[in-house]
PDB file of C-alpha atoms in Angstrom:
ATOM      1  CA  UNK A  19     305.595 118.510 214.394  1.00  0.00           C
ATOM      2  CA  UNK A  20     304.475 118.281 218.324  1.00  0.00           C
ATOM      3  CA  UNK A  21     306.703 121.805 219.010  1.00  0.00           C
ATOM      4  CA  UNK A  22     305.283 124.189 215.750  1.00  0.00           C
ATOM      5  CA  UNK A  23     302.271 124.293 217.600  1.00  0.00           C
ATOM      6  CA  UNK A  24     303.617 125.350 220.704  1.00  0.00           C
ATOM      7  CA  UNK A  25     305.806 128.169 219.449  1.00  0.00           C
ATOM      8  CA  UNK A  26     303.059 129.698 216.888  1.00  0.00           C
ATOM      9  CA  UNK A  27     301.030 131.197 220.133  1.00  0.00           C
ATOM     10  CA  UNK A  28     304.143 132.466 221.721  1.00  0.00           C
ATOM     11  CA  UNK A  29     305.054 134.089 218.373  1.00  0.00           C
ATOM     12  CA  UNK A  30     302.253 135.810 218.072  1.00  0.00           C
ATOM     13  CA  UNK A  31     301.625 137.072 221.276  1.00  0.00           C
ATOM     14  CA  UNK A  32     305.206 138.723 221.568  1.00  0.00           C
ATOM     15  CA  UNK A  33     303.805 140.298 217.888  1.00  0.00           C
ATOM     16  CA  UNK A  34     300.711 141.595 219.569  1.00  0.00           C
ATOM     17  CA  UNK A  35     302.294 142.731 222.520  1.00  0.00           C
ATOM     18  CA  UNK A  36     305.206 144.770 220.812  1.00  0.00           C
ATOM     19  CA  UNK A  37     302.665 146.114 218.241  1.00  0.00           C
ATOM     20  CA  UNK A  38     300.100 147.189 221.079  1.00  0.00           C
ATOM     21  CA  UNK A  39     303.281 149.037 223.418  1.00  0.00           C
ATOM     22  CA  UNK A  40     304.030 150.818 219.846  1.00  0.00           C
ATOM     23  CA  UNK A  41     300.816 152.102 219.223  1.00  0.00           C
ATOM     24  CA  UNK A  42     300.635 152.801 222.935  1.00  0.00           C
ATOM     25  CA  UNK A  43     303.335 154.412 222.738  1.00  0.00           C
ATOM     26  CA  UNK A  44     303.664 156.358 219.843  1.00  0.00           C
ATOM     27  CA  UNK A  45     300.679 156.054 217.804  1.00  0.00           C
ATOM     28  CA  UNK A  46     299.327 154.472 214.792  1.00  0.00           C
ATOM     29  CA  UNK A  47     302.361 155.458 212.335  1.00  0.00           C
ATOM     30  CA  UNK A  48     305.074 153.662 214.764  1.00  0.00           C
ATOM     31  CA  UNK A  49     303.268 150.716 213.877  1.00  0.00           C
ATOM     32  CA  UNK A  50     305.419 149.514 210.845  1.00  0.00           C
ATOM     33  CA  UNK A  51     306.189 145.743 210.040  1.00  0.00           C
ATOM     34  CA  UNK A  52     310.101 146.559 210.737  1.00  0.00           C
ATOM     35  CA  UNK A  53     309.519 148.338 213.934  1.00  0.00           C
ATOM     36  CA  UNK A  54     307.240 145.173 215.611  1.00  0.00           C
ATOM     37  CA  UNK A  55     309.481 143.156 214.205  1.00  0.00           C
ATOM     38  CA  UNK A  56     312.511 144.400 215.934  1.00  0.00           C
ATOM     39  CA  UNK A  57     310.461 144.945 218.745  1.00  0.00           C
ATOM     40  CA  UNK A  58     308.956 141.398 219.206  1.00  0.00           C
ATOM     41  CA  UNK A  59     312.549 139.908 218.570  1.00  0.00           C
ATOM     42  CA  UNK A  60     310.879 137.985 215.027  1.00  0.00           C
ATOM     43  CA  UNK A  61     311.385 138.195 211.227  1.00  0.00           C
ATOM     44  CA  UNK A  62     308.965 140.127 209.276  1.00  0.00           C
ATOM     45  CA  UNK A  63     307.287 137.378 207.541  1.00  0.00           C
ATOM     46  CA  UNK A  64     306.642 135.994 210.958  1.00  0.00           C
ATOM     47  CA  UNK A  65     303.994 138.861 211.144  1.00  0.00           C
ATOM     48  CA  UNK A  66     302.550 138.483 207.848  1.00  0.00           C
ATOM     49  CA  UNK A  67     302.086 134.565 208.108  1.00  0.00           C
ATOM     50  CA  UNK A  68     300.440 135.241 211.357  1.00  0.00           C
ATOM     51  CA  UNK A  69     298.019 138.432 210.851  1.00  0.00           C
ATOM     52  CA  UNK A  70     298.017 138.792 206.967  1.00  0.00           C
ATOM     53  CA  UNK A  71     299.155 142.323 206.619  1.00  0.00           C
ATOM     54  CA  UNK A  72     298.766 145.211 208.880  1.00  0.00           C
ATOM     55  CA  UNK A  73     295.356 145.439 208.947  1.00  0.00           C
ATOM     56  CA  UNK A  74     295.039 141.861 210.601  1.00  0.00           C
ATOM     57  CA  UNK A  75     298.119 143.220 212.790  1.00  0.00           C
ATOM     58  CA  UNK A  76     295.983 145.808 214.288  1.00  0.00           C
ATOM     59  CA  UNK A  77     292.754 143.756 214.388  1.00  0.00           C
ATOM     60  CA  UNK A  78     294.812 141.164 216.703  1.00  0.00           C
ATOM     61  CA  UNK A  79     296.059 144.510 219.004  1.00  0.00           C
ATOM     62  CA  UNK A  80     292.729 146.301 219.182  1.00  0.00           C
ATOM     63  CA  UNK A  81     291.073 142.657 220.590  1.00  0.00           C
ATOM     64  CA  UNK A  82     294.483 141.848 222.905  1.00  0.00           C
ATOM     65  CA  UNK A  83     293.773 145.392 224.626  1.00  0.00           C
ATOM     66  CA  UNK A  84     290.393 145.592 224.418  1.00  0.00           C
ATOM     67  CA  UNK A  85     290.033 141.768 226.022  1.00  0.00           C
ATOM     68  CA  UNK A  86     292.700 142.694 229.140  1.00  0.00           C
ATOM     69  CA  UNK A  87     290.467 145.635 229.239  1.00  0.00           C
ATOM     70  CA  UNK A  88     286.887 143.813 229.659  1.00  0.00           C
ATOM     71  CA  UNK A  89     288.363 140.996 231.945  1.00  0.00           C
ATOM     72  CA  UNK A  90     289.485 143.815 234.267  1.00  0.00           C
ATOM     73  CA  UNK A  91     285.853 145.012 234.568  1.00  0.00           C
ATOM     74  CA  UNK A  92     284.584 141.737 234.613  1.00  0.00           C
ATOM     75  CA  UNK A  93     286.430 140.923 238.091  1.00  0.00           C
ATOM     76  CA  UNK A  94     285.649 143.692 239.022  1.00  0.00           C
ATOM     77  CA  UNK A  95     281.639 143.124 238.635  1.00  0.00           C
ATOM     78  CA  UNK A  96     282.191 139.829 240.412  1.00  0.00           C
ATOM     79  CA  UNK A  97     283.880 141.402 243.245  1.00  0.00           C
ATOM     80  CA  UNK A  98     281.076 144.002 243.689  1.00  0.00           C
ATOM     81  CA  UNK A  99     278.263 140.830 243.340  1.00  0.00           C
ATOM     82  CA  UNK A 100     280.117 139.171 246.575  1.00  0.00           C
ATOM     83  CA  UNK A 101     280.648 142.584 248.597  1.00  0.00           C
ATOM     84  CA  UNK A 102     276.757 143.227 248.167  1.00  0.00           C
ATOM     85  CA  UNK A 103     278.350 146.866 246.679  1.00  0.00           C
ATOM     86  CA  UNK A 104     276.277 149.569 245.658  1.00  0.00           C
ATOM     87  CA  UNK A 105     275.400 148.703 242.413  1.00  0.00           C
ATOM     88  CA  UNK A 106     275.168 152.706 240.926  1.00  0.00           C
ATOM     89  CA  UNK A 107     278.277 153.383 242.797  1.00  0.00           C
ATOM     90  CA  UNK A 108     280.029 150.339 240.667  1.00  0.00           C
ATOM     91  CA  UNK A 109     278.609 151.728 237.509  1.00  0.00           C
ATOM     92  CA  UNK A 110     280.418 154.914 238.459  1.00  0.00           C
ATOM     93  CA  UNK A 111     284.075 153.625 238.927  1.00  0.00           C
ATOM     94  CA  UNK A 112     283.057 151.485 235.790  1.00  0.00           C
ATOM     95  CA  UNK A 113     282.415 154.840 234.367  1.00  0.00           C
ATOM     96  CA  UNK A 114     285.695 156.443 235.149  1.00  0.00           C
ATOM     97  CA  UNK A 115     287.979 153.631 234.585  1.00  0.00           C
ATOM     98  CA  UNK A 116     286.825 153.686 230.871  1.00  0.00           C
ATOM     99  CA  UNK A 117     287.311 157.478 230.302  1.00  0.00           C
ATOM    100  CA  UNK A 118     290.511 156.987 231.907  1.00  0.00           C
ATOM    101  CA  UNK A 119     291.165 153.990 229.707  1.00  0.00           C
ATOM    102  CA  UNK A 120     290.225 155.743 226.439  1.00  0.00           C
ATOM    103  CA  UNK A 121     292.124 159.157 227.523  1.00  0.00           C
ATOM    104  CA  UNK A 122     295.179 157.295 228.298  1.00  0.00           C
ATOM    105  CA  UNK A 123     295.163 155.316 224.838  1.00  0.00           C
ATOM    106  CA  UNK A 124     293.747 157.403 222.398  1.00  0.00           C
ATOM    107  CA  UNK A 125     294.620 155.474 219.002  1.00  0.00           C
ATOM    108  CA  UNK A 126     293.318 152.013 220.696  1.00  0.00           C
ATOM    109  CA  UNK A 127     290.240 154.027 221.817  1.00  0.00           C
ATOM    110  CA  UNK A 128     289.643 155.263 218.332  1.00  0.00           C
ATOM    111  CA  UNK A 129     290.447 151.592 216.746  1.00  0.00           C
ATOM    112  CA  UNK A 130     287.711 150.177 219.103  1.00  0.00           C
ATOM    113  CA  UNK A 131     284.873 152.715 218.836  1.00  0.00           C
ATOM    114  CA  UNK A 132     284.890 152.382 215.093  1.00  0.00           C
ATOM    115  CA  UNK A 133     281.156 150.654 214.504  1.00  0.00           C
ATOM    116  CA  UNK A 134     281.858 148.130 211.865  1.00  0.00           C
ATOM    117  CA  UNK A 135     284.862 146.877 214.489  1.00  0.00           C
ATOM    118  CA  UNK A 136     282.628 146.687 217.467  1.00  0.00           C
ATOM    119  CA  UNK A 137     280.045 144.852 215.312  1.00  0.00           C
ATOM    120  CA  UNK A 138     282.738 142.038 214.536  1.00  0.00           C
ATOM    121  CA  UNK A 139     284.389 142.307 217.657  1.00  0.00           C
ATOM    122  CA  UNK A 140     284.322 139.545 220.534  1.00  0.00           C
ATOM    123  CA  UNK A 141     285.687 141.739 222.898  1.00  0.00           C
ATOM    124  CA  UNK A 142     283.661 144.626 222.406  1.00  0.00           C
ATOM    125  CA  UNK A 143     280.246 142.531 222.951  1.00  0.00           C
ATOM    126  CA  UNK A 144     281.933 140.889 226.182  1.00  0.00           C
ATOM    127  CA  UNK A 145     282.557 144.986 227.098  1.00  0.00           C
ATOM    128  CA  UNK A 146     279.322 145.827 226.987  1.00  0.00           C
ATOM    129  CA  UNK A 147     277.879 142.659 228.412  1.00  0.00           C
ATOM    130  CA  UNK A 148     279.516 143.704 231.585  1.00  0.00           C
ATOM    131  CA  UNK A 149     278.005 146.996 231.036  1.00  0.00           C
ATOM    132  CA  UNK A 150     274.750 145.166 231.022  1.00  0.00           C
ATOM    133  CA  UNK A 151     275.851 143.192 234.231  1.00  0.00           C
ATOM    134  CA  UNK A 152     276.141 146.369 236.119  1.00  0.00           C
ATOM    135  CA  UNK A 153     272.705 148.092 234.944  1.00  0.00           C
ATOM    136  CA  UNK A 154     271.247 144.393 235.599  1.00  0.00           C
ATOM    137  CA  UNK A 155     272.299 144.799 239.075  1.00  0.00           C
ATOM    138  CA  UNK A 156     270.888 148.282 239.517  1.00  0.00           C
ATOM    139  CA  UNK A 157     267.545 147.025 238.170  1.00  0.00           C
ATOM    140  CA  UNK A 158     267.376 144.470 240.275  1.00  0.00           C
ATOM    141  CA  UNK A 159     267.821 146.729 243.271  1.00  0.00           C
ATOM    142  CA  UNK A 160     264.777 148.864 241.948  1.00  0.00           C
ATOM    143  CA  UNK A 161     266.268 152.009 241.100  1.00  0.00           C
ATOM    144  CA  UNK A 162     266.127 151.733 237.449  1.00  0.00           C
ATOM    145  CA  UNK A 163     263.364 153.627 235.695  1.00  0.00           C
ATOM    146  CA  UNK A 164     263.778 152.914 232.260  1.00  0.00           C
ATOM    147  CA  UNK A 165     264.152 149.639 230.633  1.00  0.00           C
ATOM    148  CA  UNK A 166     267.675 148.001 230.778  1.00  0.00           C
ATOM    149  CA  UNK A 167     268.854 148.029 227.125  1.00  0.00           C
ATOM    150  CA  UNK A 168     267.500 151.560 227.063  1.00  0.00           C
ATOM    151  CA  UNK A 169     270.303 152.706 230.341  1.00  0.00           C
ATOM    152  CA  UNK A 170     272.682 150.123 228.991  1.00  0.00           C
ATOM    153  CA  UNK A 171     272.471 152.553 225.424  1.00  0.00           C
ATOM    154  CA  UNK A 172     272.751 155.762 227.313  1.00  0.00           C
ATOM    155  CA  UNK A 173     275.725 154.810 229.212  1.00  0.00           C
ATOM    156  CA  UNK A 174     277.581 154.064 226.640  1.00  0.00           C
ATOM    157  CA  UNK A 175     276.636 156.480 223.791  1.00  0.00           C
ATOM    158  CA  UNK A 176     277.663 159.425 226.803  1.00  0.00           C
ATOM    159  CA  UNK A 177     281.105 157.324 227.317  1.00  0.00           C
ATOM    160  CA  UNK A 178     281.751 157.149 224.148  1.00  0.00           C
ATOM    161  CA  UNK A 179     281.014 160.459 222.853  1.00  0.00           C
ATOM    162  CA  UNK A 180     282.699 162.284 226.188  1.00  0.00           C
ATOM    163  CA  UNK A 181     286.017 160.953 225.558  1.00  0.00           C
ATOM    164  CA  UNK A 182     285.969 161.628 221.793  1.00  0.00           C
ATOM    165  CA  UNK A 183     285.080 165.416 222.895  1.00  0.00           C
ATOM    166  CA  UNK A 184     287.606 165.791 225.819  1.00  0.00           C
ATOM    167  CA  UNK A 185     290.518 163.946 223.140  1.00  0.00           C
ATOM    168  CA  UNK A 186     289.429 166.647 220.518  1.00  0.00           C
ATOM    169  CA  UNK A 187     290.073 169.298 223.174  1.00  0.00           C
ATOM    170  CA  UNK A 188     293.894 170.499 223.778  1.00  0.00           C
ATOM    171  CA  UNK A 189     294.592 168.719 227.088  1.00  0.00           C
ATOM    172  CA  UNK A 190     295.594 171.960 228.877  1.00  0.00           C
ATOM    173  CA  UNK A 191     291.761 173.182 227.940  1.00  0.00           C
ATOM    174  CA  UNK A 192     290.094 169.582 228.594  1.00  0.00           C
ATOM    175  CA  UNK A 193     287.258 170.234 231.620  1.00  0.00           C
ATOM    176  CA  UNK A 194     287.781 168.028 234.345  1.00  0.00           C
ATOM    177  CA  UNK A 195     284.447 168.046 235.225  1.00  0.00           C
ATOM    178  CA  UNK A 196     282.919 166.915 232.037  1.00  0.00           C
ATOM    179  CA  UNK A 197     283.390 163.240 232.610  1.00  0.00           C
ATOM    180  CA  UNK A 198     281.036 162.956 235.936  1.00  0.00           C
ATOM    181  CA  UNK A 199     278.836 165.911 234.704  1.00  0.00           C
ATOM    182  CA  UNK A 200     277.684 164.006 231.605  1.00  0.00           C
ATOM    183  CA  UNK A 201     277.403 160.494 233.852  1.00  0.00           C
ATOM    184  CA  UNK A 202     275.235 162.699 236.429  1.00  0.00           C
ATOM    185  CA  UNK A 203     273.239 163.751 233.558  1.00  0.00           C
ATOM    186  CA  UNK A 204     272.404 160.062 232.363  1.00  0.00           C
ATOM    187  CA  UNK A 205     271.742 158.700 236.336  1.00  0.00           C
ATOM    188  CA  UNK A 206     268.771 161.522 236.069  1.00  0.00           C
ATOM    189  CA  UNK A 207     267.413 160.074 233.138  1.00  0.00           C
ATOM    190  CA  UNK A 208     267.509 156.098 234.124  1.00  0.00           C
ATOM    191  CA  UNK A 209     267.685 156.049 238.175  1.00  0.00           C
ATOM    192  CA  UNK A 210     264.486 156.353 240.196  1.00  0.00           C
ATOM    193  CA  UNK A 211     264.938 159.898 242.122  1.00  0.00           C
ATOM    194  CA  UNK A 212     266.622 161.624 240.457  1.00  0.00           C
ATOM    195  CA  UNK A 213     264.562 163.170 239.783  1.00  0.00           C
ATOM    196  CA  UNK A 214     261.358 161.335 240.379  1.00  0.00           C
ATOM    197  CA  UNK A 215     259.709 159.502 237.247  1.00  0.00           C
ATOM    198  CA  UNK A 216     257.927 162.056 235.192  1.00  0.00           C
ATOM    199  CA  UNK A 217     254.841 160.149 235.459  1.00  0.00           C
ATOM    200  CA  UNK A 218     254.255 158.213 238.500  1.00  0.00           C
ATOM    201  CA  UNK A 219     253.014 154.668 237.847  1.00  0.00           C
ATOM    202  CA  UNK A 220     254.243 150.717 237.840  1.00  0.00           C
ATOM    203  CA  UNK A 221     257.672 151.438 235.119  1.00  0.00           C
ATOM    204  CA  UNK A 222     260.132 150.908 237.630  1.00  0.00           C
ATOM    205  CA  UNK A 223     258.705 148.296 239.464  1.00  0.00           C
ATOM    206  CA  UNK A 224     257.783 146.603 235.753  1.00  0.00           C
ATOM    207  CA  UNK A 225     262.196 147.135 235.602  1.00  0.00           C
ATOM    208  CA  UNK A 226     262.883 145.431 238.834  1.00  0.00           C
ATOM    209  CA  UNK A 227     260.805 142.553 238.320  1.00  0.00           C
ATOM    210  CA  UNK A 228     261.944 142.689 234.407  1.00  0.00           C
ATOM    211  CA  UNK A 229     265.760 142.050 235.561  1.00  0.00           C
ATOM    212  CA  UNK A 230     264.622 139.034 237.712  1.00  0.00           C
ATOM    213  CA  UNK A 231     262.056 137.037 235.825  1.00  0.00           C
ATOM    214  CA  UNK A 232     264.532 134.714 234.190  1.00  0.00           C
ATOM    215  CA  UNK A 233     264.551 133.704 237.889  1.00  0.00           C
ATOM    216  CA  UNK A 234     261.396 132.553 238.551  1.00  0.00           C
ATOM    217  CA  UNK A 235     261.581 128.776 238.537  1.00  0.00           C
ATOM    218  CA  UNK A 236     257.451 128.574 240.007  1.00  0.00           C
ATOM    219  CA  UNK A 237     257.004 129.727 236.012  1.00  0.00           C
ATOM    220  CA  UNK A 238     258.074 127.450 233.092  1.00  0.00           C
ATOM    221  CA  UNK A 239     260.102 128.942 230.503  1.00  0.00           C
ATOM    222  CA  UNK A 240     257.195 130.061 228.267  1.00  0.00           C
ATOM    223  CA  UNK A 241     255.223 131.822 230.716  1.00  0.00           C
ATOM    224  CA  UNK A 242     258.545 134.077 231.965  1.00  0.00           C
ATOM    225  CA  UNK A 243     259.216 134.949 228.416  1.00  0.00           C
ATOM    226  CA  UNK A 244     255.148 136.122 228.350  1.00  0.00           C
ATOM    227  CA  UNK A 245     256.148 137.880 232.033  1.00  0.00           C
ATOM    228  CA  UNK A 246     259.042 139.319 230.386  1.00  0.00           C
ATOM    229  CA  UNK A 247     257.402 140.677 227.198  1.00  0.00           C
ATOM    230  CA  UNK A 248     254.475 142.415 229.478  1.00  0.00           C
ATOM    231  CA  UNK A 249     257.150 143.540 231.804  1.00  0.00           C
ATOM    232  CA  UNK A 250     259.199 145.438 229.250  1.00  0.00           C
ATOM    233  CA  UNK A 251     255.507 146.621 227.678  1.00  0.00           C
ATOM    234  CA  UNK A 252     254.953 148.162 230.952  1.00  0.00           C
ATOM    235  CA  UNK A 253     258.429 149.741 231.545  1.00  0.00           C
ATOM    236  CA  UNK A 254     258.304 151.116 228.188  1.00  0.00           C
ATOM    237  CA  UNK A 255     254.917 153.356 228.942  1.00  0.00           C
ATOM    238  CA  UNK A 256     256.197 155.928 231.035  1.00  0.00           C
TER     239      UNK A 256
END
């Protein structure tokens, strides 16, 4: 009784792993119950008591990846908090580590930017929390011009949609340029000065303070959610 418990984890995480180097590998089709099974050293109904069917077996790979993926960035975030790093420049290598990371695994990246999976999808909301993290830090710095969720959006509808253009390009015809063209585009649109806000006035100063009034203890809670609410009035009103 005390060792079943002990062994199921192990099990399944030798299923994951095989299934994910497969699909890595070779692509969706390689993914058969025989060929994990063979690979992760198990019995076929091993798989099928632990993930259902296939389905379930590719469920359990997308999050395994997608999780290793998002606690990557997350140190990452951390380690740019401590160094005092330039927040923009850590949205860039954020940035190009995830174009990289979808180029590189093409059938994961198309399992994890289907919408109904990122709805359900721990991983994918802890992915773009850290997303949020690094536009967070950028506001707080004051060189955000637009309202958080509104960069946080922008960033990753541009990510998204470059690497599903450069993977439906032949590789020998894929512009190497595209990647940081399309990310330059975006910083014009949410960084102040680049260019300058299209109508001077308070909006990125209303962002700055916006990122930080969760901090400001003088306030009690109700009156920085009333801060907060004017705050994202005014940095909508550009």
């Amino acid at each position: 009784m005390s060792e079943q418990p002990r062994r199921r984890p192990d099990t399944s995480a030798r299923i994951v792993e095989a299934a994910a180097r497969l699909l890595r590998e070779h692509g969706p089709t390689a993914v058969t119950t025989r060929a994990v099974a063979d690979a992760a050293g198990v019995q076929a109904p091993a798989i099928y008591r632990a993930f259902g069917d296939k389905d379930g077996l590719l469920e359990a790979v997308a999050e395994h990846v997608l999780a290793g993926q998002v606690a990557a960035k997350a140190a990452t975030v951390e380690a740019a908090r401590a160094e005092d790093a330039d927040p923009v420049e850590e949205l860039r290598a954020g940035w190009r580590s995830q174009i990289e990371f979808g180029l590189a695994n093409p059938a994961l990246f198309r399992m994890l930017s289907d919408p109904d999976r990122a709805l359900r999808s721990p991983a994918a909301r802890a992915g773009r929390d850290v997303l949020a993290a690094r536009v967070r830090r950028i506001a707080e710095a004051g060189r955000l011009q637009v309202p958080e969720q509104r960069a946080v959006d922008l960033v990753q509808a541009a990510g998204v949609g470059t690497v599903t253009t450069l993977l439906a390009t032949a590789p020998e015809r894929r512009d190497p340029t595209l990647a940081e063209a399309m990310l330059d585009a975006v910083l014009r649109e949410v960084l102040v000065g680049r260019p300058a806000p299209t109508r001077p006035g308070p909006a990125s100063a209303a962002v700055a303070l916006r990122a930080q009034a969760h901090a400001l203890d003088v306030l009690s809670a109700a009156e920085r959610a009333l801060l907060a609410e004017w705050l994202e009035r005014v940095a909508h009103a550009r």
